[in-house]
Amino acid sequence: MTRLLELLISCVIVAVLFLVVAVLLPSSRTLTESAETNRRQTIVFDTLNSLQRFKDWSPVTAYDPGAELKLSGPVSGVGARIDYSSSLKRVGDGSWEITESVPQTRVVYALETPNRGNDKTMIFQLRPTGRNNRNIEITQTYNVDYGWDLLGRFAGLYVSRNVGDGMKLGLDRLTNMLAAVPNVDYRAEGSTLANLASAD
C-alpha cells in the first residue's frame, strides 16, 4: 500500500511539474530567416505574390516531389490559394493562401498545416540592399499561436527544426530559381517587354 501511495504521489508531482513548465512556456512562437538575391524587386515580388511557381521553391515539394497540388482563387494577390496533400507524415495535408499583398514589399500567407498551433502565418518582406540597392533581401517570418494547448507549447520548443529547416530550404530553392530568371524589370517605364502572361 505504501508503494502504491508513493507511486501516486510521484505521478501527481510529475503532472504538476508538467503543468507549471507548460504554463511558463511561450504561448506563441516567431521564426525569422532571410536570404538575398540580385533579381529585380518586381520579379521577386511577383513570384511570391502568386502560387504558380510554388512547386519550384516550396519545401513541400522538396520533401515530397509527388505531393498533390491544387490551385484556386485568383492567379495572384489576395485570395490566391494552393492546397497540398502528401502521404509523407512530415508534409501531410495543408494549404497556403495569400491574405495580404503590399506591392513590391510584402506578401502574407495564412497557413494550414498538420503542425500544432493556430493562426499560422508566413510573411515575406522585401527590402532593397547591397551596393546601390541592387540586391533584394527576402525576410521570411513564421508566426504561430498555441494558446492554452499545453502540448503545443512544448512542440514550440522544436519549431525551429520542424518549420525553420523548411524555411531555410524554401529560401535556398527560391533564390536558386530566381537566379535562372532574366533580370529585367518589366514594369519599369520604357521597358520593351509587354503583354506578359502566366504560362506553364
CSV table of C-alpha atoms in Angstrom, one decimal:
chain,number,residue,atom,x,y,z
A,1,MET,CA,0.0,0.0,0.0
A,2,THR,CA,2.8,2.4,0.9
A,3,ARG,CA,4.5,1.8,-2.5
A,4,LEU,CA,1.2,2.5,-4.4
A,5,LEU,CA,0.8,5.7,-2.4
A,6,GLU,CA,4.4,6.7,-3.3
A,7,LEU,CA,3.7,6.0,-6.9
A,8,LEU,CA,0.6,8.1,-6.9
A,9,ILE,CA,2.3,11.0,-5.2
A,10,SER,CA,5.2,10.7,-7.8
A,11,CYS,CA,2.7,10.9,-10.7
A,12,VAL,CA,1.0,13.9,-9.1
A,13,ILE,CA,4.3,15.7,-8.7
A,14,VAL,CA,5.3,14.9,-12.4
A,15,ALA,CA,1.8,16.1,-13.6
A,16,VAL,CA,2.1,19.4,-11.6
A,17,LEU,CA,5.6,20.0,-12.9
A,18,PHE,CA,4.4,19.4,-16.4
A,19,LEU,CA,1.6,21.9,-16.0
A,20,VAL,CA,3.9,24.5,-14.4
A,21,VAL,CA,6.5,24.3,-17.1
A,22,ALA,CA,3.9,24.3,-19.9
A,23,VAL,CA,2.2,27.4,-18.4
A,24,LEU,CA,5.6,29.2,-18.3
A,25,LEU,CA,6.4,28.3,-21.9
A,26,PRO,CA,5.6,30.9,-24.5
A,27,SER,CA,2.0,30.7,-26.0
A,28,SER,CA,3.3,31.8,-29.4
A,29,ARG,CA,6.4,31.5,-31.5
A,30,THR,CA,8.1,33.6,-34.2
A,31,LEU,CA,10.8,32.4,-36.6
A,32,THR,CA,12.7,34.6,-39.0
A,33,GLU,CA,15.0,33.6,-41.8
A,34,SER,CA,16.4,35.7,-44.6
A,35,ALA,CA,18.2,35.4,-48.0
A,36,GLU,CA,19.5,37.8,-50.7
A,37,THR,CA,19.0,37.8,-54.4
A,38,ASN,CA,20.3,40.1,-57.2
A,39,ARG,CA,17.0,39.8,-59.2
A,40,ARG,CA,14.8,42.9,-59.6
A,41,GLN,CA,12.3,43.6,-56.8
A,42,THR,CA,9.4,43.3,-59.4
A,43,ILE,CA,10.5,39.7,-60.2
A,44,VAL,CA,10.8,38.7,-56.6
A,45,PHE,CA,7.5,40.2,-55.6
A,46,ASP,CA,5.5,38.8,-58.5
A,47,THR,CA,7.0,35.3,-57.8
A,48,LEU,CA,5.9,35.4,-54.1
A,49,ASN,CA,2.6,37.2,-54.9
A,50,SER,CA,1.4,34.2,-56.9
A,51,LEU,CA,1.4,30.5,-56.3
A,52,GLN,CA,2.0,29.5,-59.9
A,53,ARG,CA,5.6,28.5,-59.1
A,54,PHE,CA,5.0,27.3,-55.6
A,55,LYS,CA,6.2,23.8,-56.6
A,56,ASP,CA,9.5,25.2,-57.8
A,57,TRP,CA,10.6,26.7,-54.4
A,58,SER,CA,8.4,25.4,-51.7
A,59,PRO,CA,9.8,22.9,-49.1
A,60,VAL,CA,6.5,20.9,-49.6
A,61,THR,CA,7.7,19.7,-53.0
A,62,ALA,CA,11.3,19.5,-51.9
A,63,TYR,CA,10.3,16.9,-49.2
A,64,ASP,CA,7.8,15.2,-51.5
A,65,PRO,CA,8.0,15.9,-55.2
A,66,GLY,CA,4.9,13.7,-55.7
A,67,ALA,CA,2.7,15.8,-53.4
A,68,GLU,CA,-0.7,16.7,-55.0
A,69,LEU,CA,-1.1,20.4,-55.5
A,70,LYS,CA,-4.4,22.2,-56.3
A,71,LEU,CA,-4.5,25.9,-57.2
A,72,SER,CA,-7.7,28.0,-56.6
A,73,GLY,CA,-8.7,31.7,-56.5
A,74,PRO,CA,-7.1,34.4,-58.5
A,75,VAL,CA,-3.7,33.9,-60.2
A,76,SER,CA,-2.0,36.4,-57.9
A,77,GLY,CA,-2.7,38.6,-54.9
A,78,VAL,CA,-5.2,38.2,-52.0
A,79,GLY,CA,-7.3,35.1,-52.3
A,80,ALA,CA,-4.7,33.1,-54.4
A,81,ARG,CA,-4.6,29.7,-52.7
A,82,ILE,CA,-2.9,26.3,-53.0
A,83,ASP,CA,-3.9,23.1,-51.2
A,84,TYR,CA,-1.5,20.2,-51.0
A,85,SER,CA,-1.7,16.6,-50.0
A,86,SER,CA,1.2,14.2,-49.2
A,87,SER,CA,1.4,10.7,-47.9
A,88,LEU,CA,4.6,11.7,-46.0
A,89,LYS,CA,4.0,12.4,-42.4
A,90,ARG,CA,6.4,15.4,-42.2
A,91,VAL,CA,4.4,17.1,-45.0
A,92,GLY,CA,0.8,15.9,-44.6
A,93,ASP,CA,-2.1,17.9,-45.9
A,94,GLY,CA,-2.4,21.7,-45.8
A,95,SER,CA,-2.7,25.0,-47.6
A,96,TRP,CA,-1.2,28.4,-48.2
A,97,GLU,CA,-3.4,31.4,-49.0
A,98,ILE,CA,-2.5,35.0,-49.6
A,99,THR,CA,-4.3,37.2,-47.2
A,100,GLU,CA,-2.3,40.5,-47.6
A,101,SER,CA,-0.3,41.9,-50.5
A,102,VAL,CA,1.5,45.2,-50.5
A,103,PRO,CA,3.0,45.9,-53.9
A,104,GLN,CA,6.7,45.3,-54.1
A,105,THR,CA,7.3,45.0,-50.4
A,106,ARG,CA,5.2,42.4,-48.5
A,107,VAL,CA,3.1,39.2,-49.0
A,108,VAL,CA,1.3,37.5,-46.2
A,109,TYR,CA,0.1,33.9,-46.3
A,110,ALA,CA,-2.3,32.1,-44.0
A,111,LEU,CA,-1.2,28.6,-43.4
A,112,GLU,CA,-3.0,25.4,-42.6
A,113,THR,CA,-0.5,22.6,-41.6
A,114,PRO,CA,-0.5,19.4,-39.6
A,115,ASN,CA,1.8,21.0,-37.0
A,116,ARG,CA,0.3,22.1,-33.7
A,117,GLY,CA,-0.9,25.7,-33.4
A,118,ASN,CA,-3.4,28.2,-34.7
A,119,ASP,CA,-3.4,31.4,-36.7
A,120,LYS,CA,-0.2,30.4,-38.6
A,121,THR,CA,1.1,33.0,-41.0
A,122,MET,CA,4.1,33.2,-43.3
A,123,ILE,CA,5.2,36.7,-44.1
A,124,PHE,CA,7.7,37.7,-46.8
A,125,GLN,CA,9.2,41.2,-46.6
A,126,LEU,CA,11.3,42.6,-49.5
A,127,ARG,CA,13.9,45.3,-48.9
A,128,PRO,CA,16.5,46.7,-51.3
A,129,THR,CA,20.0,46.2,-50.0
A,130,GLY,CA,23.6,45.9,-51.1
A,131,ARG,CA,25.7,48.4,-53.1
A,132,ASN,CA,23.4,51.0,-54.7
A,133,ASN,CA,20.4,48.9,-53.5
A,134,ARG,CA,21.0,46.4,-56.4
A,135,ASN,CA,20.1,43.4,-54.3
A,136,ILE,CA,16.8,42.4,-52.6
A,137,GLU,CA,16.8,41.0,-49.1
A,138,ILE,CA,13.9,38.5,-48.6
A,139,THR,CA,12.9,38.2,-45.0
A,140,GLN,CA,10.6,35.3,-44.2
A,141,THR,CA,8.8,35.3,-40.8
A,142,TYR,CA,6.6,32.5,-39.4
A,143,ASN,CA,4.1,33.1,-36.6
A,144,VAL,CA,2.1,30.5,-34.7
A,145,ASP,CA,-0.2,30.8,-31.7
A,146,TYR,CA,-0.6,27.8,-29.3
A,147,GLY,CA,-2.9,29.5,-26.8
A,148,TRP,CA,-3.7,27.0,-24.0
A,149,ASP,CA,-2.6,24.0,-26.0
A,150,LEU,CA,0.0,22.9,-23.5
A,151,LEU,CA,1.3,20.1,-25.7
A,152,GLY,CA,1.6,22.7,-28.4
A,153,ARG,CA,3.7,24.9,-26.2
A,154,PHE,CA,6.1,22.0,-25.8
A,155,ALA,CA,6.1,21.4,-29.5
A,156,GLY,CA,7.1,25.0,-29.9
A,157,LEU,CA,10.4,24.2,-28.4
A,158,TYR,CA,11.2,22.3,-31.6
A,159,VAL,CA,9.6,24.7,-34.1
A,160,SER,CA,13.0,25.9,-35.3
A,161,ARG,CA,13.6,22.4,-36.6
A,162,ASN,CA,10.1,21.4,-37.7
A,163,VAL,CA,9.4,24.7,-39.5
A,164,GLY,CA,12.7,26.5,-39.5
A,165,ASP,CA,14.6,23.9,-41.6
A,166,GLY,CA,11.8,24.1,-44.2
A,167,MET,CA,12.0,27.9,-44.3
A,168,LYS,CA,15.8,27.7,-45.0
A,169,LEU,CA,15.3,25.1,-47.6
A,170,GLY,CA,12.5,27.1,-49.3
A,171,LEU,CA,14.6,30.3,-49.4
A,172,ASP,CA,17.5,28.4,-50.9
A,173,ARG,CA,15.3,27.0,-53.6
A,174,LEU,CA,13.6,30.3,-54.2
A,175,THR,CA,16.9,32.2,-54.7
A,176,ASN,CA,18.2,29.4,-57.0
A,177,MET,CA,15.0,29.5,-59.0
A,178,LEU,CA,15.2,33.3,-59.3
A,179,ALA,CA,18.8,33.2,-60.5
A,180,ALA,CA,17.5,31.5,-63.6
A,181,VAL,CA,15.0,34.3,-64.4
A,182,PRO,CA,16.2,37.1,-66.8
A,183,ASN,CA,16.9,40.1,-64.6
A,184,VAL,CA,14.6,42.6,-66.3
A,185,ASP,CA,12.3,45.0,-64.6
A,186,TYR,CA,9.3,44.6,-67.0
A,187,ARG,CA,7.3,47.2,-65.1
A,188,ALA,CA,9.9,49.9,-65.4
A,189,GLU,CA,8.9,52.9,-67.6
A,190,GLY,CA,10.2,52.4,-71.1
A,191,SER,CA,10.5,48.6,-70.8
A,192,THR,CA,10.2,46.9,-74.2
A,193,LEU,CA,8.5,43.9,-72.6
A,194,ALA,CA,4.7,43.9,-72.9
A,195,ASN,CA,1.7,41.7,-72.7
A,196,LEU,CA,3.3,39.3,-70.3
A,197,ALA,CA,1.1,36.4,-69.1
A,198,SER,CA,1.4,33.3,-66.9
A,199,ALA,CA,2.3,30.1,-68.7
A,200,ASP,CA,3.1,26.6,-67.7
